[in-house]
Amino acid sequence: MTPSSASTAHTSNTDFYASHDKLYVATDCIIFGFDDGDLKLLIFKRRVEPDSGIWSLIGSFVKIDEDVDEAARRVLKEITGLEEIYMEQSKTYGKAERDPGHRCISVAHYALMRINDHDRELTQSHGAFWYTLQELPRLALDHQDMVRDALDKLRRRARYQPIGFELLPEKFTIPQLQKLYESIYQRELDPRNFRKKVLSLKVLVKLDEKDKSGSKRGAYLYRFDSEKYQELLESGYNFEI
Amino acid sequence: MTPSSASTAHTSNTDFYASHDKLYVATDCIIFGFDDGDLKLLIFKRRVEPDSGIWSLIGSFVKIDEDVDEAARRVLKEITGLEEIYMEQSKTYGKAERDPGHRCISVAHYALMRINDHDRELTQSHGAFWYTLQELPRLALDHQDMVRDALDKLRRRARYQPIGFELLPEKFTIPQLQKLYESIYQRELDPRNFRKKVLSLKVLVKLDEKDKSGSKRGAYLYRFDSEKYQELLESGYNFEI
DNA sequence: GTTTTAAGCGTTTAAAATACGTTTTTTATT
DNA sequence: AATAAAAAACGTATTTTAAACGCTTAAAAC
């Protein structure tokens, strides 16, 4: 009855496991999106009792034959209809008392997605809505901590991996990209220095189109060149923004 | 029967949980130590069947009423006899097939400790030994991945948090500190620039003692001033090495 | 006393970050 | 039709930080 992973335990005493038929494992998703110049979070208003009306992250139990990250992808698909979403494991929340009444460990994941991409009706039919970080209501359980920690990880990772592009449409302008980084780091950046910096990374391709929605003059559209980025990585380059 | 954390699931369909009485949660510890100029890892040779003789990380099941990080601390104490060890959650390993035969999710933690501090007899009585990263034998299950990922996280974190000091004795010399960073990053550093950099951080206190073990001339001992570090942090300073 | 070795202090050069000026393109206004 | 307004795009100067390298010092070994 000793599973071979737990066989790594240096004690072979596993009899406390007799009562372990009540340990649940779940996953909760911190879903980030960028729209209207603001970083937003997709949260969910429960419609069923108990706790109907309380905002929380979207989650689910992990099935017995399912990878934990697969469970997170399943949740994302159910709520957004999308399969190819950038996702990272954030942190596992394992306090014995974090969920009153039951022992449940949650493996949080954060996801980055383009808000326009997904089926707005589907999310609304689930009672899910986008909130800016400023407007965010109080969340259930330790979900507040989950958001804080995920944001922290997102900020750190965005500095050395080009994950920002996951939040923008395929084609975007430099000023749009700047607004994204400003909303992630919650501080203003100098437009001239920002432009210089991102163009020096050599992973953006300038297109012949302009986007006129943001200004009179319009700004050139760019796209992220992931092949070029891979090449650069392989030649020992390190991205940093 | 719906736990309220999983109540964050937007689906109330929880009947797949019927078979969940066989989902185990464990923790495995990646224990780093620094000795003799080298970064080392404490690993464990199983003495009992099955898998006797296979090297692996040290781990244990999480008890039903125990915080996950508490479980990791318990493991650390059992194997080293120490309670106050620096520890961070690393990552959760949740592939359904990671442990042949049983469904077991493992929440890995990495720990940093001073090798001389701990009870060598205790570790040896558990069949645990220190190995350098170069000498590391093949490990059981996905423990190889756990080591790689933990090392990656350690490297990233060591750049912006003064965690290196957890691996050194209370009093240490600048050249010792340099060797530590060299062994973490696996590359040589210029001693003159390194000295300049760490002293500019203003968190080391020079003592009136010298350590003569490393050279004829001897090098001044320093200690890390954690109060000063906290002060600096609060005044918006950010440590970076 | 001379050699050897690492510690400790310093300077020079290169690169990166920051601050800020100017021109360009287009729409709106008079 | 001329002009003002606003953001985009490009450029330069300054400051800060990182990298490269020289020299002196202290103490043991010969």
XYZ file of C-alpha atoms (C1' of nucleotides) in Angstrom:
542
model
C 0.000 0.000 0.000
C 2.997 2.298 -0.095
C 2.932 4.331 -3.319
C 6.387 4.459 -4.778
C 6.575 8.245 -4.691
C 5.855 8.275 -1.030
C 8.382 5.516 -0.892
C 10.759 8.430 -0.950
C 9.670 8.990 2.618
C 12.447 7.876 4.861
C 9.904 6.445 7.228
C 7.823 3.523 6.144
C 5.134 4.415 8.653
C 2.113 5.235 6.520
C -0.727 4.234 8.801
C -1.861 7.861 9.249
C -3.129 7.400 5.767
C -6.108 5.461 7.046
C -8.177 8.651 7.171
C -6.896 10.106 3.913
C -9.993 9.284 1.974
C -11.083 12.885 2.506
C -8.181 14.783 1.028
C -9.260 16.714 -2.042
C -7.078 18.261 -4.708
C -8.391 21.126 -6.775
C -7.047 23.718 -9.160
C -7.955 27.385 -9.317
C -7.204 29.643 -12.252
C -6.131 33.273 -12.160
C -7.098 34.405 -15.653
C -5.505 37.638 -16.830
C -6.677 39.589 -19.825
C -5.837 42.990 -21.270
C -8.473 45.276 -22.647
C -9.091 48.968 -22.899
C -5.598 49.721 -21.613
C -6.115 47.787 -18.408
C -5.055 44.451 -17.005
C -8.140 42.509 -15.979
C -9.061 39.365 -14.148
C -11.846 36.952 -15.014
C -13.814 36.090 -11.907
C -16.905 34.171 -11.330
C -20.042 34.781 -9.367
C -21.398 31.613 -7.951
C -25.001 31.005 -8.784
C -25.646 27.996 -6.600
C -25.860 27.586 -2.865
C -23.905 27.619 -0.690
C -22.073 30.907 -1.094
C -24.215 32.041 -3.956
C -23.245 35.547 -4.936
C -19.676 35.356 -3.673
C -16.971 36.187 -6.207
C -14.194 33.699 -6.640
C -11.650 32.343 -9.057
C -12.621 29.617 -11.427
C -11.644 26.149 -10.336
C -12.390 22.479 -10.274
C -11.378 19.265 -8.650
C -8.578 17.291 -10.207
C -9.888 14.016 -11.545
C -8.259 10.804 -10.430
C -6.761 10.036 -13.840
C -6.047 13.583 -14.910
C -2.785 15.554 -14.868
C -3.072 18.597 -12.625
C -2.261 21.005 -15.459
C -4.745 19.173 -17.646
C -7.425 19.914 -15.038
C -6.520 23.605 -15.228
C -6.780 23.524 -19.034
C -10.139 21.825 -18.787
C -11.406 24.603 -16.530
C -10.097 27.245 -18.928
C -11.766 25.605 -21.851
C -15.086 25.222 -20.074
C -15.197 28.870 -19.098
C -13.680 30.496 -22.187
C -14.134 27.948 -24.951
C -10.439 28.243 -25.810
C -7.865 25.486 -25.793
C -4.600 27.185 -26.631
C -4.123 29.475 -23.704
C -0.825 30.403 -22.136
C -0.794 28.956 -18.653
C 1.727 28.570 -15.852
C 1.535 26.891 -12.528
C 1.565 29.557 -9.875
C 1.630 28.050 -6.398
C 0.002 25.370 -4.304
C -2.161 26.365 -1.376
C -2.023 23.699 1.282
C -3.033 25.130 4.633
C -5.078 22.524 6.477
C -7.694 25.119 7.394
C -7.833 27.051 4.150
C -11.192 25.551 3.250
C -13.520 25.353 6.212
C -15.113 21.973 6.612
C -13.017 20.010 4.140
C -9.378 19.295 3.568
C -8.664 20.621 0.098
C -5.333 21.485 -1.451
C -5.433 23.777 -4.454
C -2.812 24.033 -7.166
C -3.254 27.528 -8.601
C -2.449 28.334 -12.219
C -2.407 31.668 -13.941
C -3.406 32.142 -17.537
C -2.906 34.954 -20.035
C -5.420 35.506 -22.789
C -6.657 37.948 -25.372
C -10.008 39.152 -24.169
C -11.522 39.576 -27.612
C -10.598 36.082 -28.594
C -12.979 34.292 -26.426
C -16.645 33.672 -26.431
C -18.148 36.406 -24.321
C -21.488 34.683 -24.225
C -19.959 31.527 -22.866
C -18.233 33.322 -20.036
C -21.340 35.322 -19.212
C -23.472 32.220 -19.208
C -21.193 30.964 -16.467
C -21.564 34.195 -14.544
C -17.983 35.214 -15.199
C -16.881 38.838 -15.591
C -13.717 40.813 -16.233
C -12.573 43.130 -13.447
C -9.624 45.455 -13.309
C -7.250 44.922 -10.407
C -8.448 48.159 -8.865
C -12.117 47.231 -9.005
C -11.621 43.687 -7.797
C -14.140 42.736 -5.099
C -13.265 40.645 -2.078
C -12.851 37.040 -3.091
C -13.713 33.788 -1.381
C -11.323 31.756 0.760
C -7.649 32.462 0.073
C -8.326 33.531 -3.505
C -7.179 37.032 -2.644
C -3.746 35.595 -1.826
C -3.787 33.601 -5.018
C -4.320 36.756 -7.058
C -1.574 38.617 -5.231
C 0.920 35.777 -5.667
C 0.036 35.212 -9.315
C 0.425 38.893 -10.083
C 3.792 38.809 -8.400
C 4.882 35.857 -10.495
C 3.508 37.396 -13.660
C 5.492 40.568 -12.993
C 8.711 38.707 -12.402
C 8.274 36.459 -15.397
C 7.278 39.248 -17.745
C 10.722 40.749 -17.236
C 12.613 37.874 -18.747
C 10.071 36.095 -20.947
C 8.018 37.624 -23.735
C 4.702 36.613 -22.212
C 3.196 40.042 -22.591
C 2.344 39.203 -26.190
C -0.082 36.534 -25.015
C -2.286 39.339 -23.776
C -2.284 41.370 -26.971
C -3.882 40.657 -30.320
C -1.678 39.187 -33.035
C -1.021 42.664 -34.397
C -0.369 45.502 -31.995
C 1.275 48.890 -31.848
C 4.232 49.928 -29.706
C 2.066 52.296 -27.651
C -0.356 49.425 -26.973
C 2.514 47.239 -25.826
C 3.700 50.031 -23.576
C 0.256 50.379 -22.013
C 0.277 46.665 -21.309
C 3.589 46.832 -19.480
C 2.446 49.929 -17.651
C -0.628 48.114 -16.444
C 1.386 45.077 -15.373
C 3.923 47.120 -13.422
C 1.497 49.855 -12.430
C 3.862 52.650 -13.325
C 4.419 54.978 -16.221
C 7.189 54.406 -18.718
C 8.878 56.870 -21.035
C 7.501 56.249 -24.538
C 10.780 57.079 -26.274
C 12.887 54.806 -24.090
C 10.305 52.055 -24.185
C 10.230 52.058 -27.972
C 14.024 51.999 -28.140
C 14.196 49.115 -25.702
C 11.626 46.805 -27.302
C 12.894 47.425 -30.809
C 16.432 46.634 -29.679
C 15.270 43.144 -28.704
C 14.870 42.340 -32.412
C 11.810 40.151 -31.952
C 9.193 42.484 -33.398
C 8.295 42.634 -37.070
C 6.996 45.943 -38.392
C 3.979 45.581 -40.650
C 2.802 47.876 -43.429
C -0.463 48.579 -41.674
C -1.378 51.271 -39.237
C -3.805 51.245 -36.390
C -5.719 54.486 -36.225
C -7.906 53.722 -33.250
C -5.506 55.168 -30.690
C -4.547 58.473 -32.256
C -5.080 60.819 -35.159
C -1.798 59.946 -36.739
C -2.066 56.227 -36.252
C 0.710 53.879 -35.207
C 2.362 51.097 -37.142
C 1.314 47.588 -36.286
C 3.880 45.004 -35.269
C 3.798 41.322 -34.583
C 5.927 39.202 -32.299
C 8.290 36.915 -34.238
C 8.460 33.763 -32.158
C 10.794 31.943 -34.566
C 13.303 34.745 -34.295
C 12.914 34.698 -30.554
C 13.647 30.953 -30.448
C 16.728 31.445 -32.611
C 18.002 34.186 -30.361
C 17.418 32.058 -27.283
C 19.391 29.203 -28.745
C 22.316 31.478 -29.439
C 22.581 32.295 -25.759
C 20.622 35.522 -25.837
C 18.532 36.559 -22.924
C 15.415 38.570 -23.276
C 14.899 41.288 -20.737
C 12.477 44.132 -20.639
C -20.363 16.633 -0.117
C -19.091 19.584 -2.130
C -16.057 21.089 -0.384
C -16.352 24.835 -0.455
C -13.022 25.356 -2.201
C -14.090 23.151 -5.001
C -17.299 25.086 -4.814
C -15.298 27.550 -6.835
C -15.771 25.127 -9.639
C -18.325 26.550 -11.971
C -19.741 23.113 -12.411
C -21.424 21.437 -9.505
C -20.832 18.036 -11.022
C -18.562 16.331 -8.545
C -19.547 12.711 -8.978
C -16.186 11.803 -10.535
C -14.972 12.160 -7.009
C -16.406 8.761 -6.140
C -13.058 7.120 -6.901
C -10.934 9.798 -5.289
C -10.170 7.794 -2.200
C -6.903 6.856 -3.864
C -5.399 10.257 -4.522
C -2.277 10.799 -2.442
C -0.508 14.048 -1.709
C 3.155 14.008 -0.780
C 5.968 16.487 -0.420
C 9.548 16.041 -1.554
C 12.439 18.201 -0.391
C 15.376 19.423 -2.439
C 17.889 20.184 0.311
C 20.790 22.393 -0.714
C 23.930 22.793 1.339
C 27.278 24.476 0.745
C 30.510 22.895 1.860
C 34.055 22.741 0.675
C 33.400 25.340 -1.990
C 30.627 23.344 -3.584
C 26.859 23.394 -3.690
C 25.539 20.030 -2.587
C 22.292 18.160 -2.387
C 21.158 15.846 0.370
C 19.786 12.660 -1.085
C 18.656 9.474 0.390
C 19.323 5.845 -0.339
C 16.335 3.708 0.370
C 17.067 0.815 2.661
C 13.782 -1.013 2.386
C 12.180 -2.909 -0.434
C 10.874 -2.144 -2.944
C 13.433 0.027 -4.702
C 16.065 -0.518 -2.081
C 19.285 1.121 -3.196
C 17.672 3.733 -5.407
C 18.627 7.340 -4.687
C 15.837 9.815 -4.261
C 14.858 13.039 -2.598
C 13.523 12.989 0.898
C 9.756 13.092 1.157
C 6.642 12.069 2.965
C 2.907 11.997 2.647
C 0.991 15.028 3.793
C -1.124 14.157 6.799
C -4.810 14.847 6.686
C -4.668 17.612 9.299
C -1.296 19.031 8.376
C -0.382 22.097 6.303
C 1.602 21.126 3.236
C 4.568 23.293 4.221
C 4.357 21.858 7.722
C 4.787 18.400 6.212
C 7.917 19.592 4.454
C 9.284 21.018 7.707
C 8.559 17.761 9.467
C 10.556 15.878 6.847
C 13.439 18.326 7.200
C 13.454 17.968 10.948
C 13.344 14.197 10.849
C 16.248 13.972 8.478
C 18.444 16.809 9.781
C 17.295 17.403 13.344
C 16.907 21.111 12.559
C 13.770 23.195 12.830
C 14.735 26.622 11.595
C 15.616 25.961 8.021
C 15.026 28.304 5.120
C 12.466 26.695 2.875
C 10.446 27.682 -0.173
C 7.792 25.923 -2.114
C 9.227 25.011 -5.476
C 6.600 23.419 -7.700
C 3.865 20.821 -7.690
C 4.262 17.682 -9.764
C 0.905 16.410 -10.827
C 1.229 14.172 -13.858
C -1.239 11.313 -13.492
C 1.429 8.800 -14.430
C 4.363 10.239 -12.539
C 4.211 7.501 -9.947
C 3.591 4.084 -11.460
C 0.822 2.232 -9.733
C -0.618 5.014 -7.621
C -1.977 8.477 -8.140
C 0.284 10.718 -6.121
C 0.753 14.464 -6.418
C 3.905 15.876 -4.911
C 4.446 19.433 -3.729
C 8.200 19.960 -3.902
C 10.008 22.345 -1.568
C 13.599 23.406 -1.627
C 15.585 24.117 1.503
C 18.885 25.897 2.144
C 21.033 24.902 5.085
C 24.478 25.140 6.570
C 25.970 21.706 6.286
C 27.998 21.898 9.478
C 24.972 22.851 11.480
C 23.210 19.604 11.338
C 23.609 16.281 12.950
C 25.665 14.212 10.541
C 24.958 11.051 12.441
C 21.243 11.578 12.143
C 21.387 12.024 8.389
C 23.678 9.045 7.960
C 21.458 6.864 10.098
C 18.732 7.610 7.565
C 21.015 6.690 4.721
C 21.250 10.285 3.503
C 24.371 11.750 1.868
C 25.547 15.010 0.394
C 26.334 15.015 -3.319
C 27.606 17.793 -5.527
C 25.477 18.588 -8.540
C 28.135 17.087 -10.795
C 28.300 13.799 -8.939
C 24.554 13.436 -8.571
C 23.376 9.935 -9.459
C 20.191 9.220 -11.374
C 17.207 9.757 -9.107
C 13.898 7.946 -8.788
C 10.703 8.992 -10.550
C 10.637 12.642 -11.614
C 13.059 13.695 -8.892
C 15.598 14.634 -11.541
C 13.124 17.224 -12.827
C 12.491 18.430 -9.311
C 16.192 19.099 -8.818
C 16.503 20.924 -12.132
C 13.465 23.096 -11.427
C 14.500 23.851 -7.861
C 17.979 24.847 -8.975
C 16.421 27.106 -11.541
C 14.258 28.775 -8.933
C 17.141 29.055 -6.495
C 19.224 30.797 -9.148
C 16.510 33.269 -9.989
C 15.693 34.012 -6.395
C 19.311 34.370 -5.323
C 19.607 37.345 -7.652
C 17.068 39.493 -5.845
C 16.924 38.036 -2.355
C 19.818 37.549 0.046
C 19.197 33.840 0.447
C 22.805 32.917 -0.186
C 23.564 33.674 3.446
C 21.370 30.779 4.542
C 24.000 28.485 3.088
C 26.987 30.042 4.843
C 27.973 30.026 8.496
C 27.096 33.099 10.570
C 30.542 34.545 9.921
C 32.038 34.281 6.474
C 34.607 35.937 4.257
C 34.010 37.713 0.974
C 35.917 35.044 -0.965
C 33.728 32.374 0.627
C 30.621 34.279 -0.402
C 32.004 34.548 -3.903
C 32.616 30.825 -4.094
C 29.032 30.239 -3.047
C 27.678 32.417 -5.841
C 30.071 30.824 -8.285
C 28.791 27.391 -7.352
C 25.177 28.511 -7.638
C 25.654 30.055 -11.068
C 28.352 27.653 -12.201
C 30.581 30.357 -13.557
C 33.585 32.303 -12.366
C 33.273 35.840 -11.107
C 35.890 38.558 -10.913
C 36.935 38.826 -7.249
C 37.498 42.567 -7.406
C 34.153 43.342 -8.987
C 32.357 40.872 -6.753
C 33.775 42.483 -3.611
C 32.828 45.936 -4.831
C 29.300 44.814 -5.638
C 28.464 43.033 -2.386
C 29.969 45.769 -0.229
C 27.968 48.391 -2.112
C 24.764 46.662 -0.973
C 25.494 47.873 2.569
C 24.147 44.789 4.292
C 27.430 43.236 5.412
C 29.140 44.063 8.696
C 32.900 43.713 8.788
C 34.171 41.991 11.926
C 37.524 42.345 13.657
C 38.348 38.686 13.085
C 40.101 36.975 10.251
C 39.661 33.547 8.827
C 43.013 32.008 7.958
C 41.786 28.690 6.663
C 41.557 29.797 3.064
C 44.840 31.603 2.533
C 48.147 32.542 4.126
C 47.131 36.119 4.568
C 43.668 35.395 5.877
C 40.469 37.245 5.021
C 38.261 39.392 7.216
C 35.061 37.828 8.442
C 31.722 39.495 7.797
C 28.179 38.865 8.871
C 24.901 39.602 7.157
C 22.961 42.399 8.849
C 19.334 41.397 8.472
C 17.980 44.428 10.374
C 19.769 46.762 8.010
C 18.454 44.748 5.100
C 14.877 45.085 6.374
C 15.324 48.836 6.791
C 16.641 49.177 3.287
C 13.757 47.137 1.914
C 11.214 49.352 3.613
C 12.782 52.426 2.100
C 12.110 51.099 -1.355
C 15.527 49.628 -1.978
C 15.905 46.520 -4.023
C 18.640 44.051 -3.457
C 20.278 42.663 -6.560
C 23.401 40.676 -6.989
C 65.436 37.743 2.701
C 63.032 36.250 -1.269
C 59.157 33.982 -3.359
C 54.391 32.813 -3.539
C 49.524 33.367 -3.016
C 45.324 35.257 -2.183
C 43.238 39.531 -0.148
C 42.070 44.075 -0.744
C 41.877 48.627 -3.050
C 41.805 51.290 -7.127
C 41.242 53.022 -12.199
C 39.719 52.771 -16.963
C 36.566 51.450 -20.446
C 32.276 49.819 -22.231
C 27.467 49.310 -22.002
C 22.984 50.222 -20.399
C 19.474 53.121 -18.373
C 17.497 57.528 -17.955
C 16.183 62.107 -19.205
C 14.680 64.992 -22.422
C 14.593 67.722 -27.338
C 12.803 67.668 -32.113
C 10.300 66.358 -36.167
C 6.386 64.109 -38.418
C 1.686 62.897 -39.465
C -2.939 63.465 -39.085
C -7.397 65.417 -37.401
C -9.873 69.252 -35.547
C -10.614 74.186 -35.443
C -11.001 78.703 -37.042
C -6.659 77.275 -46.427
C -4.007 78.162 -42.496
C -3.168 76.804 -37.870
C -3.446 74.434 -33.522
C -3.369 70.017 -31.099
C -1.887 65.359 -30.047
C 0.397 61.305 -30.323
C 3.961 58.811 -32.960
C 8.621 58.344 -34.254
C 13.385 59.416 -34.128
C 17.449 61.378 -31.999
C 20.990 63.097 -28.479
C 23.091 64.014 -23.963
C 23.790 62.530 -19.342
C 24.064 59.408 -15.675
C 24.552 54.945 -13.818
C 26.088 50.413 -13.787
C 28.884 46.580 -15.338
C 33.148 44.659 -16.990
C 38.075 44.502 -17.477
C 42.253 44.918 -15.532
C 46.553 46.972 -12.578
C 48.763 47.472 -8.264
C 49.764 47.000 -3.324
C 49.589 44.317 0.981
C 49.938 40.647 4.378
C 51.569 36.389 5.816
C 53.314 31.734 5.143
C 56.829 28.799 2.737
C 61.196 28.255 1.168
